[in-house]
């Protein structure tokens, strides 16, 4: 890589090397030869330019197969065109093949080859018409060392021809010798050295990578005198100091180790200049780029070489008069400029003269670092207000300050990110808004001369409402005419205030506002017309959202669900026990203090037209275990079985019954709904024979296995708890535990 870069700088590239496979220069007609192009990176697999008889044949990477005679060459992107190689395809019976490639000083292998090797009896080789050697049938090639460019070779072969002997002669072949290394060139750095300064001589040439077995050695000469220590492996020679008498013609030689190849460069004339003022440079204190407005600036003018009295002067571009002048016997001088201001910035240079003419230094641009002013932060939103999902641009800009300026952006003093303004001015930071991005924003400007902070700028991010959720309170799918239902609508997300609209079958019922967010309610007194789908909408000015519809069924008060389930239970018992079991069951009923409105047979009284088919739920298996038949006949407390019947109805009150075999214990208990359920007890030996209904309206059945029902009492809406109970005929509840009792 370094060699390639060096050659590019010098304007010359090493030659590519064309190889043949098989490695011979002549072939019989019909045979195929593969061309391989190499450069200093060995095989070139990138794009290769192939040439035939000096004309571009094609461009393709890797290798190229040929069957046509002619001169072939190649070139890669990192090399110049290779030396042409002649490849011949002959129709003769006998041909002389020479090995390829052959570098300067290398031996060459010659092979005499016939179309039918088995017919050849003897081969003879010739150089420039003179016999070299002859061999028998079993020796097919010879080695010639070393070949010369002008030498011509051919061979003869004697073979059997029918019943006689015939001699065949090949066409003459010239050996194509490749250059081992180019002729060296001598360069000097510097090319025109100044008296008293060092100089470096370099002998430039290179070996192809295919000749890595060789090493080059170098020797430098001044006129006829060898320099240094003679032959060296280094292509460079460093001369610490040259004087005017060292002006002369210089040249170098390069030779390959283990070879007799040696090449000499052309002469290079070097003229050593007399010692005069040179290497004039201008330096500043503080260094360039670190001067701050208000500080002192010191300009230091120096000369690398020179003798005698030197006059120094300082100048600013655009100004005719010099800034100062000093004459002294020294190689450096200073000029101080006090308390620089912004208008002092510009390009400065100095000059040094020791009677041979002024030598100017390079221009130095003096720039002042100006501390940044407190920046101004502005927020740019797409609309009049910032909405969640918007991309807001935070723009921070200091009106004065030297670049580059690094801007840091903050939200509630927490860094968000930074942006660099390499040429000064302001910088921006884009932020995709979420609800958490509300708050105060600020920014800082820093150009390494002190950090300046802006004033805080508030930002309120408005969040569009999400799809609201509509619910009923109590959460029921059915309600009764006259009930007051709370319609609840709530959006989980959204900036306040939020306006909620309530709909029945897409007809607006009303609206209410949630000024601080959250949900809102709407109370509705139900009539039969209120059955249907309900929904709600939420809007906070950023787009309205609608909830999913929720259905509500409104029923009358002619028969409640308790009555429906009770009728269903009786129908099921009658179908299982038959008419006889039903008669026995009725005969053991002992009503006591039956309330008004309860039929003697224990069936609830009501309008048959308003009767609805009860729904049946299987027995609950999650409660306490049933008592087994093996328990003693002593006093035994019936185990409760729970079944949720009408969850959500605050008006239901339930009774608890306890029964023993010899002692009648019937203790009513009322439970206000917390977890709405029906309590009942089953006992196999006996049931409470005497049940006092009183105001509780308890129904007792003496049957083995006995089933005891508990009436569900309905509290009058207007009366106090425990009084003004409704008709007990509407207070029966189907008890899912009956099937378990029958199993026992």
XYZ file of C-alpha atoms in Angstrom:
744
model
C 0.000 0.000 0.000
C 2.800 2.411 0.882
C 4.603 1.524 -2.338
C 1.461 2.127 -4.389
C 0.870 5.470 -2.652
C 4.469 6.503 -3.225
C 4.275 5.625 -6.895
C 1.038 7.541 -7.282
C 2.711 10.602 -5.759
C 5.653 10.254 -8.099
C 3.332 9.848 -11.060
C 4.520 6.314 -11.902
C 2.944 2.928 -11.239
C 4.752 -0.426 -11.268
C 4.211 -2.579 -14.294
C 1.771 -5.445 -14.145
C 3.092 -8.945 -14.828
C 1.379 -11.275 -17.306
C 1.642 -14.986 -16.511
C 0.725 -17.998 -18.668
C -0.828 -21.265 -17.590
C 0.660 -23.650 -18.730
C 3.875 -21.597 -18.338
C 5.057 -21.859 -21.996
C 5.132 -19.363 -24.811
C 4.132 -21.616 -27.772
C 1.380 -24.208 -28.171
C -0.251 -26.358 -30.797
C -3.314 -25.098 -32.602
C -6.495 -25.976 -30.724
C -4.936 -25.852 -27.253
C -6.128 -23.320 -24.618
C -3.935 -20.967 -22.569
C -5.019 -19.069 -19.429
C -3.664 -15.526 -18.925
C -3.180 -14.321 -15.322
C -2.533 -10.651 -14.478
C -0.540 -9.749 -11.343
C 0.491 -6.489 -9.736
C 2.198 -5.627 -6.447
C -0.818 -7.175 -4.670
C -0.275 -10.462 -6.452
C -3.277 -11.738 -8.426
C -5.597 -8.897 -9.442
C -9.210 -10.035 -9.052
C -10.767 -6.670 -9.656
C -11.339 -5.211 -13.114
C -8.414 -6.012 -15.452
C -7.859 -4.523 -18.905
C -6.646 -7.132 -21.421
C -4.822 -6.142 -24.620
C -4.133 -8.089 -27.834
C -1.531 -6.715 -30.247
C -1.704 -3.353 -28.453
C -5.503 -3.027 -28.725
C -7.943 -3.313 -25.827
C -9.454 -6.776 -25.999
C -11.856 -6.694 -23.049
C -12.202 -5.825 -19.380
C -12.894 -8.631 -16.964
C -11.575 -9.611 -13.534
C -9.381 -12.589 -12.732
C -8.206 -14.667 -15.670
C -8.620 -14.810 -19.459
C -8.537 -17.881 -21.725
C -7.080 -17.488 -25.247
C -6.613 -19.675 -28.337
C -5.281 -17.064 -30.769
C -1.658 -16.115 -31.478
C -0.421 -12.593 -30.782
C 1.133 -10.203 -28.256
C -0.854 -10.015 -25.001
C -0.576 -7.587 -22.093
C -2.705 -6.494 -19.118
C -3.198 -3.570 -16.724
C -4.878 -3.216 -13.301
C -6.082 -0.196 -11.380
C -2.911 -0.223 -9.280
C -0.394 -0.845 -12.065
C 0.677 0.271 -15.512
C 0.455 -2.002 -18.564
C 2.642 -5.088 -18.455
C 5.335 -5.889 -20.978
C 3.782 -7.635 -24.012
C 4.138 -11.420 -24.150
C 3.954 -13.297 -27.430
C 1.845 -16.461 -27.332
C 1.927 -18.617 -30.460
C -0.509 -21.345 -31.517
C 1.207 -23.391 -34.281
C 0.006 -25.955 -36.790
C 3.519 -27.459 -37.187
C 4.291 -31.022 -36.233
C 7.180 -29.870 -33.978
C 7.430 -26.800 -31.735
C 10.001 -25.388 -29.304
C 8.529 -24.157 -26.008
C 10.281 -21.701 -23.676
C 9.337 -21.270 -20.010
C 7.573 -18.071 -18.955
C 8.191 -15.738 -17.218
C 11.947 -15.312 -17.394
C 13.454 -12.423 -15.407
C 16.830 -10.861 -15.972
C 19.515 -13.270 -14.801
C 17.148 -16.256 -14.583
C 17.754 -19.508 -16.488
C 15.213 -20.571 -19.137
C 13.820 -24.062 -19.738
C 13.462 -25.177 -23.385
C 11.186 -28.045 -24.346
C 11.051 -29.585 -27.815
C 7.589 -31.046 -28.259
C 6.021 -33.042 -31.096
C 2.427 -33.838 -31.820
C 3.214 -37.518 -31.334
C 5.931 -37.787 -28.721
C 6.005 -41.551 -28.981
C 7.278 -41.353 -32.565
C 10.292 -39.134 -31.721
C 13.611 -40.912 -31.510
C 16.003 -37.992 -30.866
C 15.830 -34.229 -30.174
C 18.498 -31.598 -30.852
C 18.556 -27.964 -29.553
C 20.179 -24.981 -31.316
C 21.078 -21.411 -30.287
C 21.683 -18.937 -33.081
C 22.003 -21.878 -35.488
C 24.612 -23.695 -33.416
C 23.871 -26.974 -31.759
C 23.651 -26.740 -27.998
C 23.128 -30.384 -27.139
C 21.215 -33.419 -28.232
C 19.431 -35.908 -26.037
C 17.799 -39.243 -26.380
C 14.149 -40.063 -26.566
C 13.707 -39.931 -22.803
C 14.983 -36.397 -22.204
C 12.391 -33.829 -23.227
C 13.853 -30.427 -22.131
C 17.088 -28.514 -21.408
C 18.003 -25.480 -19.301
C 19.842 -22.501 -20.778
C 21.546 -20.047 -18.358
C 21.397 -17.150 -18.817
C 19.593 -16.241 -22.066
C 20.218 -13.050 -24.014
C 17.597 -10.887 -25.664
C 19.025 -11.352 -29.169
C 19.445 -15.122 -28.981
C 17.289 -17.309 -31.269
C 16.515 -20.940 -30.433
C 15.050 -23.886 -32.342
C 15.067 -27.667 -32.183
C 14.940 -30.720 -34.472
C 13.497 -34.173 -33.904
C 13.991 -37.416 -35.827
C 10.967 -39.691 -35.995
C 9.733 -42.783 -37.715
C 7.919 -42.082 -40.946
C 6.389 -45.197 -42.434
C 9.409 -47.468 -43.156
C 11.969 -44.654 -42.977
C 13.292 -41.912 -40.659
C 12.262 -38.286 -40.993
C 13.652 -35.096 -39.376
C 11.257 -32.356 -38.190
C 12.387 -28.761 -37.457
C 10.611 -26.243 -35.175
C 10.220 -22.587 -35.868
C 12.818 -20.303 -34.169
C 11.882 -18.821 -30.764
C 13.244 -15.706 -29.013
C 13.264 -15.715 -25.224
C 11.068 -12.978 -23.714
C 13.079 -11.708 -20.735
C 11.168 -9.668 -18.094
C 12.834 -6.693 -16.383
C 13.903 -7.668 -12.854
C 13.593 -4.080 -11.556
C 13.344 -0.675 -13.254
C 16.298 1.644 -13.680
C 16.598 3.645 -10.428
C 16.085 7.392 -10.149
C 17.827 9.676 -7.649
C 15.881 12.364 -5.802
C 16.988 14.897 -3.178
C 14.992 16.440 -0.353
C 15.133 19.370 -0.417
C 16.014 19.560 -4.091
C 17.691 22.948 -3.553
C 19.202 22.716 -0.041
C 20.339 25.759 1.864
C 23.819 25.960 3.223
C 24.004 24.522 6.698
C 20.794 22.492 6.316
C 20.400 18.690 6.075
C 19.651 16.844 2.841
C 18.308 13.360 2.088
C 19.117 11.404 -1.078
C 16.827 8.608 -2.241
C 17.439 5.915 -4.886
C 13.988 4.912 -6.133
C 13.205 1.555 -7.767
C 11.291 -1.601 -6.816
C 11.140 -5.340 -7.222
C 7.995 -7.082 -8.453
C 6.377 -9.264 -5.757
C 6.968 -12.331 -7.941
C 10.727 -11.868 -7.389
C 10.599 -11.892 -3.618
C 13.626 -14.211 -3.511
C 15.754 -11.169 -4.393
C 16.764 -8.205 -2.272
C 18.055 -4.841 -3.537
C 21.143 -3.014 -2.327
C 21.997 0.645 -2.968
C 25.086 2.826 -3.230
C 25.262 6.657 -3.564
C 27.869 8.677 -5.374
C 28.947 12.319 -5.563
C 30.700 12.723 -8.888
C 33.047 9.687 -8.733
C 33.198 9.443 -4.965
C 31.098 6.929 -3.039
C 29.161 8.387 -0.111
C 28.462 6.863 3.265
C 29.604 3.298 3.894
C 29.214 1.943 0.363
C 26.508 -0.643 -0.379
C 23.476 -0.535 1.925
C 20.074 -2.158 2.129
C 18.454 1.271 2.609
C 17.398 3.244 -0.490
C 18.012 6.539 1.408
C 21.117 8.437 2.462
C 20.851 11.251 5.015
C 23.429 14.049 4.931
C 23.249 16.124 8.171
C 24.693 19.346 6.722
C 25.530 20.516 3.225
C 27.671 23.442 2.307
C 28.168 25.437 -0.838
C 31.102 23.242 -1.891
C 28.755 20.252 -1.847
C 27.091 21.475 -5.017
C 27.728 18.652 -7.567
C 26.229 15.854 -9.653
C 24.873 12.955 -7.599
C 23.839 9.440 -8.754
C 23.114 6.011 -7.333
C 23.319 2.309 -8.191
C 20.984 -0.591 -7.359
C 21.796 -4.284 -7.557
C 19.920 -7.503 -6.814
C 21.401 -9.881 -4.288
C 22.232 -13.379 -5.561
C 22.215 -11.910 -9.052
C 24.603 -10.087 -11.333
C 21.982 -7.510 -12.357
C 23.072 -3.944 -11.503
C 21.556 -0.690 -12.755
C 22.671 2.931 -12.489
C 20.502 6.044 -12.223
C 20.984 9.155 -14.326
C 22.961 12.001 -12.717
C 21.099 14.591 -10.606
C 22.577 18.087 -10.242
C 22.217 19.598 -6.748
C 22.972 23.288 -6.064
C 23.486 24.268 -2.413
C 22.340 27.833 -1.735
C 24.326 30.184 0.458
C 23.221 30.712 4.062
C 20.611 33.441 4.166
C 17.473 34.149 6.098
C 15.131 31.213 5.643
C 12.322 29.401 7.320
C 10.560 32.561 8.450
C 7.469 31.775 10.506
C 4.932 33.682 12.556
C 3.618 32.352 15.851
C 1.138 33.871 18.291
C 0.729 33.880 22.042
C -1.835 32.717 23.026
C -1.890 30.127 20.182
C -4.128 30.596 17.173
C -7.760 29.912 17.984
C -7.395 30.511 21.736
C -7.356 34.321 21.837
C -10.272 35.766 23.802
C -11.571 39.260 23.237
C -9.858 41.728 25.614
C -6.577 39.809 25.991
C -3.102 40.892 24.746
C -1.765 39.385 21.514
C 1.961 38.668 21.058
C 3.296 38.139 17.493
C 6.567 36.159 17.363
C 8.556 36.253 14.079
C 11.334 33.662 13.707
C 13.875 32.670 11.054
C 15.145 29.099 10.889
C 18.458 30.044 9.254
C 20.431 33.190 8.605
C 23.484 35.133 9.632
C 24.238 38.762 10.451
C 21.780 41.513 11.331
C 18.184 40.677 10.580
C 15.346 43.189 10.218
C 11.901 41.938 11.288
C 8.634 43.614 10.377
C 4.986 42.745 11.075
C 2.080 43.307 8.714
C -1.680 42.881 8.501
C -3.354 42.148 5.196
C -5.172 45.211 3.841
C -2.929 47.657 5.685
C -0.165 49.559 3.840
C 1.873 50.502 6.876
C 3.625 47.892 8.960
C 2.524 47.297 12.536
C 6.109 47.455 13.813
C 9.756 47.001 12.839
C 12.796 45.674 14.786
C 16.438 45.269 13.698
C 18.681 43.054 15.777
C 21.299 40.348 15.600
C 18.964 37.488 16.431
C 16.729 35.050 14.657
C 13.468 36.023 16.397
C 11.585 39.104 17.625
C 8.224 39.926 19.258
C 5.448 42.517 18.810
C 2.708 42.976 21.465
C -0.793 44.262 20.636
C -2.662 45.212 23.824
C -6.326 44.434 24.564
C -7.456 43.172 21.184
C -11.007 43.737 20.011
C -13.179 42.045 17.421
C -12.043 44.537 14.758
C -8.425 43.379 15.261
C -9.171 39.999 13.715
C -7.558 39.321 10.319
C -4.599 37.711 8.515
C -1.120 38.592 9.842
C 2.393 37.827 8.552
C 5.983 38.918 9.172
C 9.172 39.399 7.112
C 12.870 38.838 7.821
C 15.694 40.368 5.726
C 19.491 40.048 5.921
C 20.299 42.090 2.758
C 19.290 39.311 0.354
C 15.694 40.481 0.268
C 12.820 40.052 2.702
C 11.582 36.508 3.389
C 7.918 36.405 4.262
C 6.238 34.070 6.686
C 3.004 32.254 6.032
C -0.225 34.088 6.710
C -1.751 33.412 10.084
C -5.440 34.099 10.583
C -6.079 35.722 13.935
C -9.563 35.031 15.250
C -11.028 36.104 18.563
C -13.091 33.824 20.756
C -16.169 35.733 21.885
C -18.084 34.308 24.869
C -21.661 33.375 24.086
C -24.526 35.536 25.294
C -27.440 33.939 27.181
C -29.436 32.116 24.499
C -33.114 32.498 23.677
C -35.262 29.365 23.604
C -38.323 29.211 21.351
C -40.761 26.323 20.913
C -42.322 25.733 17.500
C -45.332 23.413 17.378
C -47.258 22.489 14.208
C -50.473 24.049 15.508
C -51.694 26.655 17.918
C -51.307 24.216 20.819
C -48.989 21.274 21.458
C -50.758 17.948 21.129
C -49.478 14.512 22.070
C -47.841 12.951 19.008
C -46.781 16.316 17.543
C -43.124 16.943 16.798
C -42.154 20.209 18.414
C -38.965 22.042 17.473
C -36.888 23.444 20.319
C -34.819 26.309 18.901
C -31.936 27.697 20.956
C -29.881 30.633 19.714
C -27.251 32.902 21.243
C -27.204 36.284 19.533
C -23.421 36.624 19.950
C -20.614 34.129 20.468
C -17.763 32.506 18.582
C -18.456 29.209 16.881
C -18.648 26.351 17.345
C -21.424 26.584 19.919
C -22.779 23.492 21.649
C -26.416 23.803 22.629
C -27.853 21.596 25.375
C -31.638 21.245 25.785
C -33.395 20.570 29.106
C -36.852 19.543 30.304
C -37.323 20.319 33.972
C -33.509 20.530 34.240
C -33.131 17.003 32.826
C -30.978 16.877 29.659
C -32.860 15.938 26.497
C -29.973 16.104 24.034
C -27.574 18.500 22.391
C -26.862 19.964 18.988
C -23.745 21.634 17.616
C -23.732 24.831 15.594
C -20.289 24.608 13.922
C -20.663 27.955 12.184
C -22.474 29.773 14.955
C -26.087 30.838 15.013
C -28.707 28.646 16.603
C -29.504 24.948 16.723
C -32.687 22.940 16.922
C -33.822 19.776 18.670
C -36.955 17.925 17.599
C -39.076 16.240 20.248
C -42.000 13.884 19.688
C -44.457 14.859 22.401
C -46.055 12.611 24.984
C -48.181 13.552 27.985
C -45.074 13.495 30.197
C -43.441 16.271 28.171
C -45.484 19.046 29.774
C -43.370 21.357 31.900
C -40.620 23.942 31.681
C -37.929 23.851 29.005
C -34.602 25.647 28.835
C -31.314 25.456 26.940
C -27.633 26.228 27.391
C -25.037 27.627 25.013
C -21.397 26.678 25.458
C -18.463 27.648 23.217
C -15.857 26.620 25.835
C -15.714 30.218 27.126
C -18.445 29.797 29.705
C -21.908 28.261 29.803
C -24.924 30.543 29.381
C -28.494 29.442 30.138
C -31.767 30.663 28.720
C -34.907 31.529 30.601
C -37.412 28.730 31.155
C -40.249 28.375 28.647
C -43.376 26.450 29.744
C -45.050 23.906 27.486
C -48.387 22.233 28.063
C -48.976 19.068 26.065
C -52.598 18.327 25.328
C -53.515 14.643 25.146
C -56.450 13.568 22.949
C -59.051 11.518 24.752
C -58.976 7.754 24.369
C -62.044 5.692 23.564
C -64.258 6.019 26.663
C -65.706 3.053 28.525
C -69.461 3.077 29.163
C -70.873 1.222 32.195
C -74.120 0.970 34.175
C -74.262 1.303 37.933
C -75.370 -1.130 39.169
C -73.733 -3.237 36.460
C -76.767 -5.167 35.206
C -78.012 -6.140 31.793
C -81.625 -5.985 32.986
C -83.446 -3.368 35.002
C -86.990 -2.708 36.187
C -89.215 0.153 35.263
C -88.838 2.910 37.778
C -85.256 2.155 38.697
C -82.718 4.942 38.562
C -79.624 3.809 36.684
C -76.330 5.669 36.720
C -74.760 5.946 33.274
C -70.988 6.151 33.756
C -68.573 7.255 31.002
C -64.830 7.498 31.484
C -61.856 7.982 29.147
C -58.655 6.528 30.563
C -56.494 9.177 28.883
C -57.058 12.757 27.827
C -56.267 16.291 28.895
C -59.019 18.054 30.889
C -61.542 19.472 30.632
C -63.458 16.597 29.003
C -67.051 16.878 27.863
C -69.019 13.607 27.984
C -72.172 12.962 25.920
C -74.617 10.146 26.679
C -76.643 8.419 23.962
C -79.598 6.033 23.814
C -79.877 4.460 20.384
C -77.649 7.319 19.090
C -80.072 9.902 20.500
C -78.457 12.386 22.876
C -79.676 12.002 26.467
C -77.508 14.751 27.886
C -73.945 15.775 28.647
C -71.743 16.577 31.575
C -68.241 17.959 31.944
C -65.224 16.647 33.837
C -63.178 19.839 34.340
C -60.311 17.982 35.979
C -60.364 14.821 33.871
C -61.574 11.394 34.878
C -65.109 10.231 34.169
C -68.632 11.623 34.480
C -72.078 10.207 35.320
C -75.622 10.725 34.138
C -78.629 9.435 36.117
C -81.621 8.056 34.243
C -85.036 7.047 35.633
C -86.071 4.036 33.580
C -89.262 3.494 31.632
C -90.143 0.699 29.248
C -88.978 2.854 26.354
C -85.450 2.900 27.751
C -84.555 -0.628 26.589
C -81.872 -0.679 23.910
C -78.240 0.233 23.318
C -76.439 2.903 25.285
C -73.142 4.591 24.556
C -71.225 7.717 25.298
C -68.729 10.096 23.693
C -65.773 12.046 25.042
C -64.299 15.241 23.614
C -61.607 17.578 24.919
C -61.296 19.685 21.802
C -58.710 17.398 20.195
C -61.121 14.997 18.562
C -64.189 13.169 19.832
C -64.070 9.445 20.718
C -67.053 7.127 21.046
C -67.495 4.143 23.348
C -68.816 0.744 22.432
C -72.566 0.206 22.805
C -73.899 -1.527 25.946
C -77.372 -3.111 25.922
C -79.948 -2.686 28.686
C -83.261 -4.593 28.951
C -86.150 -3.013 30.900
C -88.829 -5.304 32.447
C -92.054 -4.662 34.397
C -92.773 -5.537 38.098
C -95.473 -8.246 37.545
C -93.161 -11.167 38.272
C -89.636 -10.863 39.503
C -86.877 -13.310 38.938
C -87.250 -14.916 42.367
C -90.805 -15.964 41.548
C -89.727 -17.322 38.173
C -86.996 -19.482 39.681
C -89.318 -20.758 42.459
C -91.912 -21.875 39.939
C -89.179 -23.591 37.975
C -88.015 -25.510 41.061
C -91.526 -26.775 41.821
C -91.965 -27.866 38.229
C -88.759 -29.800 38.349
C -89.648 -31.509 41.659
C -93.052 -32.522 40.368
C -91.573 -34.005 37.233
C -89.037 -36.039 39.292
C -91.195 -37.267 42.192
C -94.473 -37.651 40.397
C -97.919 -36.818 41.607
C -97.645 -39.095 44.689
C -94.436 -37.466 45.936
C -95.932 -34.066 45.305
C -99.059 -34.937 47.362
C -96.886 -36.198 50.230
C -94.822 -33.087 50.092
C -97.898 -30.870 50.253
C -99.275 -32.903 53.166
C -96.255 -32.199 55.292
C -96.280 -28.495 54.756
C -96.937 -26.734 58.032
C -97.348 -23.047 57.401
C -97.415 -20.864 60.459
C -98.373 -17.242 60.380
C -98.539 -17.320 56.602
C -98.504 -13.784 55.325
C -101.253 -12.352 53.362
C -101.213 -13.273 49.728
C -99.668 -16.776 50.060
C -101.772 -19.694 48.760
C -102.479 -22.723 50.935
C -100.653 -25.047 48.629
C -97.519 -22.929 48.979
C -97.565 -21.567 45.443
C -97.071 -17.844 44.915
C -100.014 -15.910 43.706
C -99.676 -13.661 40.667
C -100.904 -12.868 37.231
C -100.390 -15.945 35.056
C -100.074 -13.816 31.997
C -97.029 -12.135 33.471
C -95.296 -15.373 34.402
C -91.819 -15.818 32.863
C -89.917 -19.043 32.453
C -87.305 -19.244 35.239
C -83.680 -19.922 34.517
C -81.949 -22.861 36.149
C -78.436 -22.922 37.538
C -76.675 -26.056 38.619
C -75.821 -26.594 42.290
C -72.805 -24.867 43.719
C -70.038 -27.270 44.682
C -67.748 -24.718 46.191
C -69.426 -24.341 49.589
C -69.141 -26.509 52.707
C -69.617 -30.318 52.331
C -73.013 -31.939 52.867
C -73.507 -34.081 56.069
C -73.263 -37.839 55.373
C -75.890 -40.528 56.304
C -73.417 -42.081 58.737
C -73.629 -39.113 61.133
C -75.350 -39.822 64.492
C -78.997 -39.050 65.008
C -78.145 -36.531 67.688
C -78.633 -32.840 67.237
C -77.114 -31.895 63.881
C -76.767 -28.497 62.301
C -77.658 -28.305 58.664
C -74.803 -27.271 56.389
C -75.397 -24.211 54.207
C -75.101 -24.295 50.444
C -74.690 -20.974 48.635
C -75.808 -20.027 45.156
C -75.701 -16.541 43.632
C -79.124 -15.755 42.253
C -79.621 -12.111 41.482
C -76.340 -10.254 41.959
C -76.573 -6.520 42.012
C -80.040 -6.185 43.605
C -79.734 -4.217 46.836
C -83.369 -4.929 47.840
C -82.983 -8.695 48.480
C -82.904 -10.041 52.070
C -82.390 -13.760 52.821
C -83.369 -15.975 55.808
C -81.295 -18.713 57.470
C -82.895 -21.938 58.798
C -81.319 -24.418 61.240
C -82.899 -27.796 62.094
C -82.078 -30.775 64.345
C -83.545 -34.309 64.619
C -85.094 -34.004 68.139
C -84.904 -30.323 68.772
C -86.542 -27.879 66.497
C -84.291 -24.962 65.931
C -85.530 -22.532 63.334
C -83.587 -19.314 63.687
C -84.229 -16.740 61.003
C -81.312 -14.552 59.966
C -81.318 -11.744 57.463
C -78.375 -10.800 55.302
C -78.228 -7.628 53.409
C -76.532 -8.159 50.009
C -72.757 -8.012 50.126
C -72.102 -11.068 48.095
C -75.573 -11.755 46.729
C -76.487 -15.383 47.289
C -79.203 -17.719 48.526
C -78.684 -19.702 51.759
C -80.451 -22.971 52.349
C -79.930 -26.107 54.341
C -80.619 -29.791 53.576
C -81.090 -32.449 56.245
C -81.679 -36.160 55.577
C -83.257 -37.380 58.917
C -85.779 -34.655 59.441
C -86.586 -31.043 58.964
C -87.940 -28.393 61.256
C -91.548 -29.619 61.682
C -92.939 -26.322 62.785
C -91.866 -23.288 60.901
C -93.105 -19.951 62.039
C -93.530 -17.805 59.005
C -94.425 -14.602 60.760
C -93.312 -11.700 58.693
C -90.532 -13.859 57.277
C -92.908 -16.146 55.408
C -90.891 -19.364 55.809
C -92.177 -22.485 54.046
C -91.429 -25.884 55.595
C -91.756 -29.350 54.022
C -91.552 -32.549 56.093
C -90.242 -35.108 53.690
C -87.282 -37.476 53.666
C -85.040 -36.304 52.277
C -86.393 -32.965 53.418
C -85.877 -29.738 51.547
C -86.255 -26.427 53.350
C -86.779 -23.271 51.320
C -85.923 -19.793 52.410
C -88.127 -16.995 51.207
C -86.395 -14.031 49.640
C -87.897 -10.935 51.180
C -88.333 -7.783 49.177
C -87.823 -4.544 51.049
C -90.288 -1.844 50.269
C -88.519 1.087 48.641
C -90.256 3.599 50.862
C -90.396 1.690 54.143
C -87.707 1.139 56.756
C -85.699 -2.045 56.897
C -87.677 -4.987 58.242
C -91.127 -3.478 57.590
C -93.737 -3.190 54.833
C -92.592 -6.328 53.022
C -94.033 -6.979 49.630
C -96.150 -9.909 48.704
C -94.334 -13.074 49.801
C -95.573 -14.843 46.722
C -92.960 -12.875 44.769
C -90.175 -13.765 47.195
C -89.322 -17.390 46.382
C -85.992 -18.325 45.025
C -84.975 -21.566 43.309
C -82.270 -23.304 45.378
C -79.685 -25.181 43.291
C -78.764 -27.411 46.250
C -81.969 -29.495 45.862
C -80.401 -31.960 43.465
C -77.710 -32.703 46.037
C -80.309 -33.251 48.714
C -82.129 -35.759 46.523
C -78.872 -37.585 45.868
C -78.419 -37.979 49.631
